[in-house]
mmCIF file of C-alpha atoms and ligand atoms in Angstrom:
data_model
loop_
_atom_site.group_PDB
_atom_site.id
_atom_site.type_symbol
_atom_site.label_atom_id
_atom_site.label_comp_id
_atom_site.label_asym_id
_atom_site.label_seq_id
_atom_site.Cartn_x
_atom_site.Cartn_y
_atom_site.Cartn_z
ATOM 1 C CA MET A 1 -20.216 33.451 12.816
ATOM 2 C CA LYS A 2 -21.373 34.621 16.020
ATOM 3 C CA PRO A 3 -20.184 38.063 17.313
ATOM 4 C CA ARG A 4 -18.543 37.968 20.719
ATOM 5 C CA GLU A 5 -20.840 38.351 23.723
ATOM 6 C CA LYS A 6 -19.999 40.272 26.822
ATOM 7 C CA ALA A 7 -20.403 37.989 29.839
ATOM 8 C CA THR A 8 -21.917 40.725 31.903
ATOM 9 C CA THR A 9 -24.512 42.348 29.485
ATOM 10 C CA GLN A 10 -24.899 39.640 26.850
ATOM 11 C CA GLN A 11 -24.729 42.457 24.432
ATOM 12 C CA PRO A 12 -23.191 41.371 20.951
ATOM 13 C CA VAL A 13 -19.872 43.140 20.289
ATOM 14 C CA TYR A 14 -18.732 43.073 16.901
ATOM 15 C CA ARG A 15 -14.913 43.355 16.416
ATOM 16 C CA VAL A 16 -13.948 44.926 13.086
ATOM 17 C CA ALA A 17 -10.787 44.718 10.858
ATOM 18 C CA LEU A 18 -10.386 47.350 8.477
ATOM 19 C CA LEU A 19 -8.358 46.949 5.262
ATOM 20 C CA GLY A 20 -7.296 50.358 4.012
ATOM 21 C CA THR A 21 -5.927 53.488 5.583
ATOM 22 C CA LYS A 22 -6.500 56.307 3.128
ATOM 23 C CA PHE A 23 -9.573 58.417 2.377
ATOM 24 C CA MET A 24 -12.127 55.733 2.576
ATOM 25 C CA GLY A 25 -10.306 53.950 5.460
ATOM 26 C CA LYS A 26 -10.697 57.240 7.317
ATOM 27 C CA ALA A 27 -14.388 57.685 6.318
ATOM 28 C CA HIS A 28 -15.198 54.213 7.404
ATOM 29 C CA SER A 29 -13.214 54.704 10.687
ATOM 30 C CA GLN A 30 -15.116 57.544 11.741
ATOM 31 C CA ALA A 31 -18.304 55.638 11.348
ATOM 32 C CA TYR A 32 -17.110 52.846 13.562
ATOM 33 C CA ARG A 33 -15.779 55.360 16.100
ATOM 34 C CA ASN A 34 -19.164 57.410 16.327
ATOM 35 C CA VAL A 35 -21.906 54.994 15.847
ATOM 36 C CA ASN A 36 -22.178 53.906 19.489
ATOM 37 C CA MET A 37 -21.686 57.476 20.788
ATOM 38 C CA TYR A 38 -24.729 58.659 18.852
ATOM 39 C CA PHE A 39 -26.901 55.638 18.238
ATOM 40 C CA SER A 40 -27.586 54.309 21.625
ATOM 41 C CA ASP A 41 -29.499 51.222 20.144
ATOM 42 C CA ALA A 42 -26.734 50.283 17.968
ATOM 43 C CA PRO A 43 -24.985 46.994 18.809
ATOM 44 C CA LYS A 44 -21.473 47.644 20.303
ATOM 45 C CA VAL A 45 -18.565 47.686 17.789
ATOM 46 C CA GLU A 46 -14.882 47.577 18.435
ATOM 47 C CA GLN A 47 -12.201 49.031 16.116
ATOM 48 C CA ALA A 48 -9.873 45.934 16.417
ATOM 49 C CA VAL A 49 -7.365 46.110 13.660
ATOM 50 C CA ILE A 50 -6.465 48.359 10.742
ATOM 51 C CA CYS A 51 -4.334 47.074 7.856
ATOM 52 C CA GLY A 52 -2.139 48.864 5.409
ATOM 53 C CA ARG A 53 0.906 48.335 3.258
ATOM 54 C CA SER A 54 3.233 50.703 5.030
ATOM 55 C CA PRO A 55 4.071 49.939 8.715
ATOM 56 C CA GLU A 56 4.529 53.710 9.563
ATOM 57 C CA GLU A 57 1.471 54.843 7.710
ATOM 58 C CA THR A 58 -0.588 52.104 9.174
ATOM 59 C CA GLU A 59 0.575 52.902 12.665
ATOM 60 C CA GLN A 60 -0.255 56.598 12.168
ATOM 61 C CA ALA A 61 -3.738 55.774 10.878
ATOM 62 C CA ARG A 62 -4.206 53.464 13.927
ATOM 63 C CA GLU A 63 -3.487 56.115 16.320
ATOM 64 C CA ALA A 64 -5.428 58.857 14.562
ATOM 65 C CA PHE A 65 -8.509 56.816 13.570
ATOM 66 C CA GLY A 66 -8.752 55.052 16.977
ATOM 67 C CA TRP A 67 -7.916 51.376 16.287
ATOM 68 C CA GLN A 68 -6.534 48.949 18.810
ATOM 69 C CA GLU A 69 -4.001 47.398 16.549
ATOM 70 C CA ALA A 70 -2.222 47.966 13.341
ATOM 71 C CA SER A 71 -0.942 45.337 10.807
ATOM 72 C CA THR A 72 0.651 44.894 7.365
ATOM 73 C CA ASP A 73 -0.523 41.360 7.104
ATOM 74 C CA TRP A 74 -4.247 41.546 5.966
ATOM 75 C CA LYS A 75 -4.366 37.753 5.296
ATOM 76 C CA ALA A 76 -3.412 36.841 8.816
ATOM 77 C CA VAL A 77 -5.798 39.316 10.204
ATOM 78 C CA VAL A 78 -8.749 38.204 8.129
ATOM 79 C CA ALA A 79 -8.099 34.616 9.424
ATOM 80 C CA ARG A 80 -8.156 35.574 13.086
ATOM 81 C CA ASP A 81 -10.999 34.189 15.270
ATOM 82 C CA ASP A 82 -11.428 37.341 17.241
ATOM 83 C CA ILE A 83 -12.498 39.338 14.144
ATOM 84 C CA ASP A 84 -16.271 39.335 13.194
ATOM 85 C CA ILE A 85 -16.436 42.008 10.519
ATOM 86 C CA VAL A 86 -14.000 42.680 7.711
ATOM 87 C CA ASP A 87 -14.195 46.032 6.032
ATOM 88 C CA VAL A 88 -12.550 46.308 2.595
ATOM 89 C CA SER A 89 -11.636 49.929 1.958
ATOM 90 C CA THR A 90 -8.851 49.558 -0.557
ATOM 91 C CA PRO A 91 -8.719 50.459 -4.315
ATOM 92 C CA GLY A 92 -10.797 48.224 -6.416
ATOM 93 C CA ASN A 93 -8.031 45.828 -7.748
ATOM 94 C CA MET A 94 -7.855 44.327 -4.137
ATOM 95 C CA HIS A 95 -11.493 44.004 -3.460
ATOM 96 C CA CYS A 96 -12.115 40.532 -5.083
ATOM 97 C CA GLU A 97 -9.209 38.783 -3.405
ATOM 98 C CA MET A 98 -9.931 40.416 -0.022
ATOM 99 C CA VAL A 99 -13.754 39.566 0.000
ATOM 100 C CA LEU A 100 -12.939 36.034 -1.146
ATOM 101 C CA ALA A 101 -10.689 35.439 1.814
ATOM 102 C CA ALA A 102 -13.014 37.118 4.189
ATOM 103 C CA ALA A 103 -16.049 34.960 3.031
ATOM 104 C CA GLU A 104 -13.771 31.832 3.280
ATOM 105 C CA ALA A 105 -13.049 32.749 6.858
ATOM 106 C CA GLY A 106 -16.685 33.149 7.644
ATOM 107 C CA LYS A 107 -16.656 37.057 8.286
ATOM 108 C CA GLN A 108 -19.319 39.621 7.847
ATOM 109 C CA ILE A 109 -18.230 41.867 5.018
ATOM 110 C CA VAL A 110 -18.303 45.604 4.241
ATOM 111 C CA CYS A 111 -16.902 46.610 0.873
ATOM 112 C CA GLU A 112 -16.215 50.074 -0.536
ATOM 113 C CA LYS A 113 -17.925 50.875 -3.943
ATOM 114 C CA PRO A 114 -17.728 49.962 -6.746
ATOM 115 C CA LEU A 115 -17.883 46.253 -5.672
ATOM 116 C CA ALA A 116 -15.309 45.093 -8.086
ATOM 117 C CA ASN A 117 -13.262 46.213 -11.170
ATOM 118 C CA THR A 118 -15.020 43.839 -13.511
ATOM 119 C CA LEU A 119 -18.276 41.973 -13.872
ATOM 120 C CA GLN A 120 -16.594 38.628 -13.582
ATOM 121 C CA GLU A 121 -15.010 39.556 -10.273
ATOM 122 C CA ALA A 122 -18.430 40.848 -8.959
ATOM 123 C CA GLU A 123 -20.013 37.599 -9.941
ATOM 124 C CA ARG A 124 -17.369 35.615 -8.047
ATOM 125 C CA MET A 125 -17.649 37.810 -4.979
ATOM 126 C CA VAL A 126 -21.378 37.412 -4.873
ATOM 127 C CA ALA A 127 -21.158 33.491 -5.328
ATOM 128 C CA ALA A 128 -18.476 33.520 -2.537
ATOM 129 C CA VAL A 129 -20.519 35.374 0.145
ATOM 130 C CA GLU A 130 -23.652 33.321 -0.821
ATOM 131 C CA SER A 131 -21.870 29.960 -0.470
ATOM 132 C CA ALA A 132 -20.164 31.028 2.854
ATOM 133 C CA GLY A 133 -23.488 32.329 4.172
ATOM 134 C CA VAL A 134 -22.037 35.581 5.404
ATOM 135 C CA ARG A 135 -23.755 38.960 5.382
ATOM 136 C CA HIS A 136 -22.493 41.791 2.966
ATOM 137 C CA LEU A 137 -22.971 45.567 2.687
ATOM 138 C CA LEU A 138 -21.599 47.707 -0.140
ATOM 139 C CA MET A 139 -20.816 51.187 0.936
ATOM 140 C CA HIS A 140 -22.975 53.367 -1.238
ATOM 141 C CA ASN A 141 -23.123 55.877 1.510
ATOM 142 C CA TYR A 142 -25.337 58.596 -0.370
ATOM 143 C CA ARG A 143 -28.328 56.419 0.346
ATOM 144 C CA ARG A 144 -28.032 57.381 3.920
ATOM 145 C CA VAL A 145 -27.820 61.151 3.606
ATOM 146 C CA PRO A 146 -30.959 62.125 5.321
ATOM 147 C CA ALA A 147 -32.314 64.214 2.491
ATOM 148 C CA VAL A 148 -31.827 61.244 0.103
ATOM 149 C CA ALA A 149 -33.418 58.748 2.471
ATOM 150 C CA LEU A 150 -36.259 61.229 2.767
ATOM 151 C CA ALA A 151 -36.594 61.245 -1.010
ATOM 152 C CA LYS A 152 -36.803 57.459 -1.037
ATOM 153 C CA ARG A 153 -39.631 57.629 1.516
ATOM 154 C CA MET A 154 -41.562 60.139 -0.439
ATOM 155 C CA VAL A 155 -41.104 58.136 -3.603
ATOM 156 C CA ASP A 156 -42.236 55.013 -1.756
ATOM 157 C CA ASP A 157 -45.184 56.832 -0.144
ATOM 158 C CA GLY A 158 -46.401 57.721 -3.649
ATOM 159 C CA ARG A 159 -45.907 61.513 -3.133
ATOM 160 C CA ILE A 160 -44.119 61.900 -6.378
ATOM 161 C CA GLY A 161 -46.522 59.586 -8.316
ATOM 162 C CA LYS A 162 -45.502 57.721 -11.379
ATOM 163 C CA ILE A 163 -41.819 58.456 -12.056
ATOM 164 C CA TYR A 164 -41.157 59.838 -15.554
ATOM 165 C CA HIS A 165 -37.600 61.099 -15.250
ATOM 166 C CA PHE A 166 -34.346 60.584 -13.278
ATOM 167 C CA ARG A 167 -31.787 63.202 -14.287
ATOM 168 C CA ALA A 168 -28.546 62.892 -12.482
ATOM 169 C CA ARG A 169 -24.894 64.180 -12.475
ATOM 170 C CA TYR A 170 -21.914 63.543 -10.469
ATOM 171 C CA LEU A 171 -19.265 66.068 -11.206
ATOM 172 C CA GLN A 172 -15.775 66.927 -9.877
ATOM 173 C CA ASP A 173 -12.901 68.788 -11.191
ATOM 174 C CA TRP A 174 -9.777 67.498 -9.446
ATOM 175 C CA ALA A 175 -8.274 65.869 -12.784
ATOM 176 C CA LEU A 176 -8.497 69.040 -14.817
ATOM 177 C CA SER A 177 -4.618 69.802 -14.586
ATOM 178 C CA PRO A 178 -2.530 67.913 -17.290
ATOM 179 C CA GLY A 179 0.453 68.218 -14.772
ATOM 180 C CA LEU A 180 -1.440 65.866 -12.288
ATOM 181 C CA GLU A 181 0.481 62.618 -12.090
ATOM 182 C CA LEU A 182 -0.945 59.157 -12.900
ATOM 183 C CA VAL A 183 -2.469 58.411 -9.562
ATOM 184 C CA TRP A 184 -4.135 55.084 -9.164
ATOM 185 C CA ARG A 185 -7.531 56.330 -10.231
ATOM 186 C CA PHE A 186 -6.043 56.809 -13.752
ATOM 187 C CA ASP A 187 -4.924 53.237 -14.081
ATOM 188 C CA ALA A 188 -7.492 50.636 -15.195
ATOM 189 C CA LYS A 189 -5.568 47.791 -13.661
ATOM 190 C CA LEU A 190 -6.041 49.432 -10.173
ATOM 191 C CA ALA A 191 -9.292 51.361 -10.535
ATOM 192 C CA GLY A 192 -11.190 49.348 -13.220
ATOM 193 C CA SER A 193 -12.577 52.440 -14.808
ATOM 194 C CA GLY A 194 -12.490 56.149 -14.272
ATOM 195 C CA ALA A 195 -15.241 58.569 -13.591
ATOM 196 C CA LEU A 196 -17.852 55.811 -14.664
ATOM 197 C CA GLY A 197 -16.964 53.343 -11.901
ATOM 198 C CA ASP A 198 -15.849 56.015 -9.266
ATOM 199 C CA LEU A 199 -18.696 58.574 -9.715
ATOM 200 C CA GLY A 200 -21.175 57.024 -12.153
ATOM 201 C CA ALA A 201 -21.546 54.060 -9.854
ATOM 202 C CA HIS A 202 -22.952 56.242 -7.057
ATOM 203 C CA VAL A 203 -25.607 57.820 -9.337
ATOM 204 C CA ILE A 204 -26.535 54.481 -10.881
ATOM 205 C CA ASP A 205 -27.011 53.286 -7.265
ATOM 206 C CA LEU A 206 -29.199 56.155 -6.435
ATOM 207 C CA GLY A 207 -31.112 55.743 -9.683
ATOM 208 C CA ARG A 208 -31.761 52.045 -8.851
ATOM 209 C CA TYR A 209 -32.626 52.989 -5.214
ATOM 210 C CA LEU A 210 -35.011 55.810 -6.122
ATOM 211 C CA CYS A 211 -36.438 54.705 -9.503
ATOM 212 C CA GLY A 212 -35.803 51.045 -9.951
ATOM 213 C CA GLU A 213 -33.937 48.742 -12.253
ATOM 214 C CA VAL A 214 -32.245 49.989 -15.374
ATOM 215 C CA ALA A 215 -33.315 47.828 -18.461
ATOM 216 C CA GLU A 216 -31.153 49.187 -21.259
ATOM 217 C CA LEU A 217 -28.849 52.124 -21.997
ATOM 218 C CA ALA A 218 -26.771 54.061 -24.452
ATOM 219 C CA ALA A 219 -23.545 55.598 -23.434
ATOM 220 C CA THR A 220 -20.508 57.641 -24.433
ATOM 221 C CA SER A 221 -17.255 58.311 -22.626
ATOM 222 C CA GLU A 222 -13.919 60.216 -23.091
ATOM 223 C CA THR A 223 -10.427 60.435 -21.836
ATOM 224 C CA PHE A 224 -9.584 64.065 -22.398
ATOM 225 C CA ILE A 225 -6.049 63.827 -21.109
ATOM 226 C CA LYS A 226 -4.473 60.801 -22.543
ATOM 227 C CA GLN A 227 -1.098 60.816 -20.937
ATOM 228 C CA ARG A 228 0.170 62.051 -17.535
ATOM 229 C CA PRO A 229 3.522 62.238 -15.662
ATOM 230 C CA VAL A 230 4.289 58.901 -14.116
ATOM 231 C CA GLU A 231 5.175 60.928 -10.793
ATOM 232 C CA ALA A 232 4.648 64.480 -9.724
ATOM 233 C CA GLY A 233 7.103 66.646 -11.599
ATOM 234 C CA SER A 234 8.407 63.923 -13.732
ATOM 235 C CA SER A 235 8.848 64.431 -17.566
ATOM 236 C CA GLU A 236 8.305 60.617 -18.098
ATOM 237 C CA MET A 237 4.735 60.187 -19.343
ATOM 238 C CA ALA A 238 2.362 57.177 -19.211
ATOM 239 C CA ASP A 239 -1.056 56.414 -20.723
ATOM 240 C CA VAL A 240 -4.111 57.177 -18.814
ATOM 241 C CA THR A 241 -6.276 53.875 -19.194
ATOM 242 C CA VAL A 242 -9.633 54.985 -17.868
ATOM 243 C CA ASP A 243 -12.359 57.327 -18.855
ATOM 244 C CA ASP A 244 -12.386 61.020 -17.564
ATOM 245 C CA ALA A 245 -15.992 61.459 -18.117
ATOM 246 C CA ALA A 246 -19.105 59.302 -19.150
ATOM 247 C CA ALA A 247 -22.608 60.126 -20.133
ATOM 248 C CA LEU A 248 -25.520 57.575 -20.187
ATOM 249 C CA CYS A 249 -29.010 57.646 -21.432
ATOM 250 C CA VAL A 250 -31.035 55.007 -19.540
ATOM 251 C CA ARG A 251 -34.468 53.338 -19.784
ATOM 252 C CA PHE A 252 -35.830 51.967 -16.445
ATOM 253 C CA ALA A 253 -37.800 48.749 -16.367
ATOM 254 C CA ASN A 254 -40.767 50.708 -15.067
ATOM 255 C CA GLY A 255 -41.068 53.007 -18.122
ATOM 256 C CA ALA A 256 -39.173 55.925 -16.700
ATOM 257 C CA ILE A 257 -36.277 57.462 -18.688
ATOM 258 C CA GLY A 258 -33.198 59.091 -17.399
ATOM 259 C CA THR A 259 -29.776 60.679 -17.990
ATOM 260 C CA ILE A 260 -26.590 59.958 -15.793
ATOM 261 C CA GLU A 261 -23.482 61.867 -16.200
ATOM 262 C CA ALA A 262 -20.040 61.502 -14.417
ATOM 263 C CA SER A 263 -16.986 63.646 -14.955
ATOM 264 C CA ARG A 264 -13.801 64.895 -13.226
ATOM 265 C CA PHE A 265 -13.490 67.735 -15.766
ATOM 266 C CA ALA A 266 -16.162 70.145 -14.585
ATOM 267 C CA PRO A 267 -14.466 73.262 -13.298
ATOM 268 C CA GLY A 268 -16.019 74.588 -10.113
ATOM 269 C CA ARG A 269 -17.874 71.336 -9.418
ATOM 270 C CA LYS A 270 -16.265 69.927 -6.340
ATOM 271 C CA ASN A 271 -18.399 67.153 -5.308
ATOM 272 C CA HIS A 272 -21.668 67.936 -7.292
ATOM 273 C CA ASN A 273 -23.742 64.727 -6.936
ATOM 274 C CA THR A 274 -27.164 65.956 -7.924
ATOM 275 C CA PHE A 275 -30.411 64.405 -9.192
ATOM 276 C CA GLU A 276 -33.957 65.424 -10.184
ATOM 277 C CA ILE A 277 -36.930 63.175 -10.140
ATOM 278 C CA ASN A 278 -40.075 64.285 -12.000
ATOM 279 C CA GLY A 279 -43.210 62.311 -11.440
ATOM 280 C CA SER A 280 -46.984 62.659 -12.121
ATOM 281 C CA LYS A 281 -47.581 64.185 -8.678
ATOM 282 C CA GLY A 282 -44.344 66.408 -8.297
ATOM 283 C CA SER A 283 -40.644 66.760 -8.439
ATOM 284 C CA LEU A 284 -37.692 66.311 -6.183
ATOM 285 C CA THR A 285 -34.163 67.629 -6.391
ATOM 286 C CA PHE A 286 -31.107 67.020 -4.379
ATOM 287 C CA ASP A 287 -27.446 68.398 -4.547
ATOM 288 C CA LEU A 288 -24.817 66.939 -2.313
ATOM 289 C CA GLU A 289 -22.955 70.328 -2.280
ATOM 290 C CA ASN A 290 -26.193 71.389 -0.175
ATOM 291 C CA LEU A 291 -26.770 68.046 1.373
ATOM 292 C CA ASN A 292 -29.188 68.798 4.080
ATOM 293 C CA ASN A 293 -31.827 70.209 1.810
ATOM 294 C CA LEU A 294 -34.324 68.485 -0.598
ATOM 295 C CA LYS A 295 -36.487 70.471 -2.929
ATOM 296 C CA PHE A 296 -40.088 69.330 -3.423
ATOM 297 C CA TYR A 297 -42.623 70.548 -5.927
ATOM 298 C CA SER A 298 -46.145 69.380 -5.599
ATOM 299 C CA VAL A 299 -48.803 69.530 -8.325
ATOM 300 C CA ASP A 300 -51.296 69.719 -5.458
ATOM 301 C CA ASP A 301 -50.194 72.879 -3.957
ATOM 302 C CA GLN A 302 -52.291 76.023 -4.049
ATOM 303 C CA PRO A 303 -51.659 77.680 -7.430
ATOM 304 C CA ASP A 304 -50.591 81.096 -5.815
ATOM 305 C CA THR A 305 -47.856 79.672 -3.589
ATOM 306 C CA GLN A 306 -46.968 76.686 -5.791
ATOM 307 C CA GLY A 307 -43.254 76.213 -6.362
ATOM 308 C CA PHE A 308 -40.234 74.314 -5.197
ATOM 309 C CA HIS A 309 -40.171 74.174 -1.339
ATOM 310 C CA GLU A 310 -36.777 73.621 0.380
ATOM 311 C CA ILE A 311 -37.016 71.090 3.102
ATOM 312 C CA ILE A 312 -34.127 71.122 5.698
ATOM 313 C CA ALA A 313 -34.067 67.294 6.217
ATOM 314 C CA CYS A 314 -32.806 67.261 9.796
ATOM 315 C CA SER A 315 -35.821 67.746 12.017
ATOM 316 C CA LEU A 316 -36.305 65.571 15.070
ATOM 317 C CA GLY A 317 -39.185 63.196 14.734
ATOM 318 C CA LYS A 318 -39.649 63.920 11.054
ATOM 319 C CA HIS A 319 -36.559 63.050 9.144
ATOM 320 C CA PRO A 320 -34.337 59.787 8.774
ATOM 321 C CA TYR A 321 -31.663 59.569 11.403
ATOM 322 C CA ALA A 322 -32.159 63.180 12.716
ATOM 323 C CA ASP A 323 -33.215 62.084 16.258
ATOM 324 C CA ASN A 324 -29.686 60.627 16.955
ATOM 325 C CA TRP A 325 -27.862 63.882 16.331
ATOM 326 C CA TRP A 326 -28.660 67.475 17.351
ATOM 327 C CA PHE A 327 -31.531 69.814 17.703
ATOM 328 C CA ASP A 328 -33.787 70.795 14.738
ATOM 329 C CA GLY A 329 -31.904 72.033 11.769
ATOM 330 C CA HIS A 330 -28.323 71.790 13.271
ATOM 331 C CA LEU A 331 -27.162 70.236 10.049
ATOM 332 C CA LEU A 332 -25.124 67.183 9.166
ATOM 333 C CA GLY A 333 -22.222 66.347 6.810
ATOM 334 C CA TYR A 334 -20.675 63.915 4.340
ATOM 335 C CA GLU A 335 -19.264 61.644 7.154
ATOM 336 C CA HIS A 336 -22.665 61.157 8.861
ATOM 337 C CA SER A 337 -23.865 59.139 5.877
ATOM 338 C CA PHE A 338 -21.191 56.482 6.547
ATOM 339 C CA THR A 339 -22.296 56.294 10.307
ATOM 340 C CA HIS A 340 -25.775 55.764 9.126
ATOM 341 C CA MET A 341 -24.693 52.870 6.998
ATOM 342 C CA ILE A 342 -22.766 51.246 9.769
ATOM 343 C CA TYR A 343 -25.751 51.841 12.188
ATOM 344 C CA ASP A 344 -28.245 50.065 9.823
ATOM 345 C CA TRP A 345 -25.737 47.366 9.320
ATOM 346 C CA LEU A 346 -24.923 46.500 12.838
ATOM 347 C CA ARG A 347 -28.686 46.468 13.755
ATOM 348 C CA ALA A 348 -29.442 44.133 10.827
ATOM 349 C CA LEU A 349 -26.443 41.763 11.825
ATOM 350 C CA ALA A 350 -27.757 41.671 15.391
ATOM 351 C CA ALA A 351 -31.308 40.925 14.207
ATOM 352 C CA GLY A 352 -29.859 38.110 12.065
ATOM 353 C CA GLY A 353 -30.632 39.875 8.758
ATOM 354 C CA SER A 354 -29.018 42.279 6.380
ATOM 355 C CA THR A 355 -29.449 45.547 4.824
ATOM 356 C CA HIS A 356 -29.253 47.229 1.346
ATOM 357 C CA PRO A 357 -27.216 48.041 -0.600
ATOM 358 C CA ASP A 358 -25.577 44.659 -0.448
ATOM 359 C CA PHE A 359 -23.243 42.651 -2.956
ATOM 360 C CA HIS A 360 -26.349 41.844 -5.099
ATOM 361 C CA ASP A 361 -26.957 45.559 -5.563
ATOM 362 C CA GLY A 362 -23.246 45.848 -6.392
ATOM 363 C CA LEU A 363 -23.579 43.196 -8.993
ATOM 364 C CA ARG A 364 -26.518 44.798 -10.624
ATOM 365 C CA ASN A 365 -24.643 48.071 -10.527
ATOM 366 C CA GLN A 366 -21.683 46.356 -12.116
ATOM 367 C CA ARG A 367 -23.808 45.026 -14.930
ATOM 368 C CA ILE A 368 -24.994 48.656 -15.653
ATOM 369 C CA LEU A 369 -21.290 49.815 -15.631
ATOM 370 C CA ASP A 370 -20.455 46.950 -17.901
ATOM 371 C CA ALA A 371 -23.318 47.679 -20.328
ATOM 372 C CA ALA A 372 -22.215 51.465 -20.331
ATOM 373 C CA ALA A 373 -18.628 50.496 -21.224
ATOM 374 C CA ARG A 374 -19.924 48.205 -24.119
ATOM 375 C CA ALA A 375 -22.393 50.966 -25.265
ATOM 376 C CA SER A 376 -19.640 53.583 -25.400
ATOM 377 C CA GLN A 377 -17.509 51.122 -27.640
ATOM 378 C CA SER A 378 -20.437 49.962 -29.796
ATOM 379 C CA ARG A 379 -22.115 53.249 -29.990
ATOM 380 C CA SER A 380 -25.450 51.470 -29.765
ATOM 381 C CA TRP A 381 -27.978 50.727 -27.182
ATOM 382 C CA GLU A 382 -27.077 47.706 -24.876
ATOM 383 C CA VAL A 383 -29.430 45.676 -22.759
ATOM 384 C CA VAL A 384 -28.338 45.486 -19.042
ATOM 385 C CA GLY A 385 -27.744 41.742 -18.519
HETATM 386 C C1 LIG B 401 -13.287 60.479 -5.415
HETATM 387 O O1 LIG B 401 -13.731 60.862 -6.762
HETATM 388 C C2 LIG B 401 -14.270 60.244 -4.392
HETATM 389 O O2 LIG B 401 -13.602 60.016 -3.169
HETATM 390 C C3 LIG B 401 -15.176 58.827 -4.686
HETATM 391 O O3 LIG B 401 -14.274 57.739 -4.843
HETATM 392 C C4 LIG B 401 -16.056 58.710 -3.545
HETATM 393 O O4 LIG B 401 -16.776 57.570 -3.774
HETATM 394 C C5 LIG B 401 -17.067 59.885 -3.571
HETATM 395 O O5 LIG B 401 -17.928 59.748 -2.623
HETATM 396 C C6 LIG B 401 -16.283 61.148 -3.438
HETATM 397 O O6 LIG B 401 -15.336 61.198 -4.351
#
C-alpha cells in the first residue's frame, strides 16, 4: 500500500497504528515520536492510533506517548484506509492473529519479538506477509545499539577473522522472589516460553546476526519456582508453565561453536545481555549494562600495549547512527536502539525495500527456539530445521 503523500511536499507520510500500551508499546512509541526530530532524512511518520484493552489506560497512553487517537477496537483500526503501518507490541499470544489481520489489510507490519509463541504460528505469519506482499520488521532492537552495529561492521570487514566462538548470556533477576504473582510472562498460553523466548530469542538473534546460522544444538532448561500466587498477596497458587532459565550449546553452520544462556534468576544481573566473539584475528566483547562500549582485542597490536581496548561507540563520522545525536561521546541509551530500528525501516519502506531483522529472521529464530525446547526434553542434540 502506498503511504499518504503531502500535496505540498510530495514527501511520504506513514501513519502508524500501535497495538499495545505497556512497556514495549512505550518503547516503540518513543521511537516514532523521536525519529523525525533526530533523523532529518527519515520519511515522516504520524502517530495515528494507539490500541489497548482498557479505555482508561489506552487514553492515558495516548496522551503520554503522543498518539492522535486511542481505540479499544484493534480490528477496526487495522482495517482503516488511513493507516499505513501496523505495529504489534502485545504479548506473544496476540501476535499471530494481529499480523494475519494486518497482512490481509495490506499494511506494512512491525512486530515485537519473539515473532510468535510457536513455530506453526511463525510459519503462518511468514506465509501471510509473503502472500500479501507487505513489508515486515521484527523488533530485535539490540542489533541497532551502536556498539553492536559496530561489532557487526568489524566482523563483516574481516577484523575478527574466522570466528571460532560466540559466547553469550542474557540474564535478569526480576523473577527471583517466590512471592511474585503469576504475571503473563509465567504463562505458556500467553508468553509461549519463559526466559528462552523472552531473553534467549534476543541472544539467538545476535548470534545469527554476528556469526551466521545455527545448524544444531543441545539445550537444557529449568523452572525453579513451579507455582506462584495467582495474584499479588493471594494464597491461591497456580503452576508456572514456562522455563525460568535455559542454556544452549550451539554449532554454527560455518564451524563456529557457541554457548547461549538466558535466565531470570541471576541476582544482581538486571539486564545483562552480553556476548564475546573470538576469531583468528581478535576478540570483541559487549555488555548491554555498559552499552556504549565495545571491547576489542587485536592479535596484530604491538605486544607491549596489546590488550582489550575500550571503544566508546558514539563518535561522529565514525560510529553507526552517532551523527544524528550529540557530540562525540555524549552517550546513548536503551531507547535509542528502537529509534534506529524505526529509522532504518522507514527509509527502507520509502525506497521500496525492507530491512533486517524481518519475519524470515523471526522464523529462523523460532526454529532455533523450537529445537532448544525439543533438545531440553530429549536431552540430546537436535538439528535446527
Ligand atoms: C523483559 O524480560 C524484557 O522487557 C524483554 O521482554 C525485552 O525484550 C528485553 O529487551 C528487556 O527485558
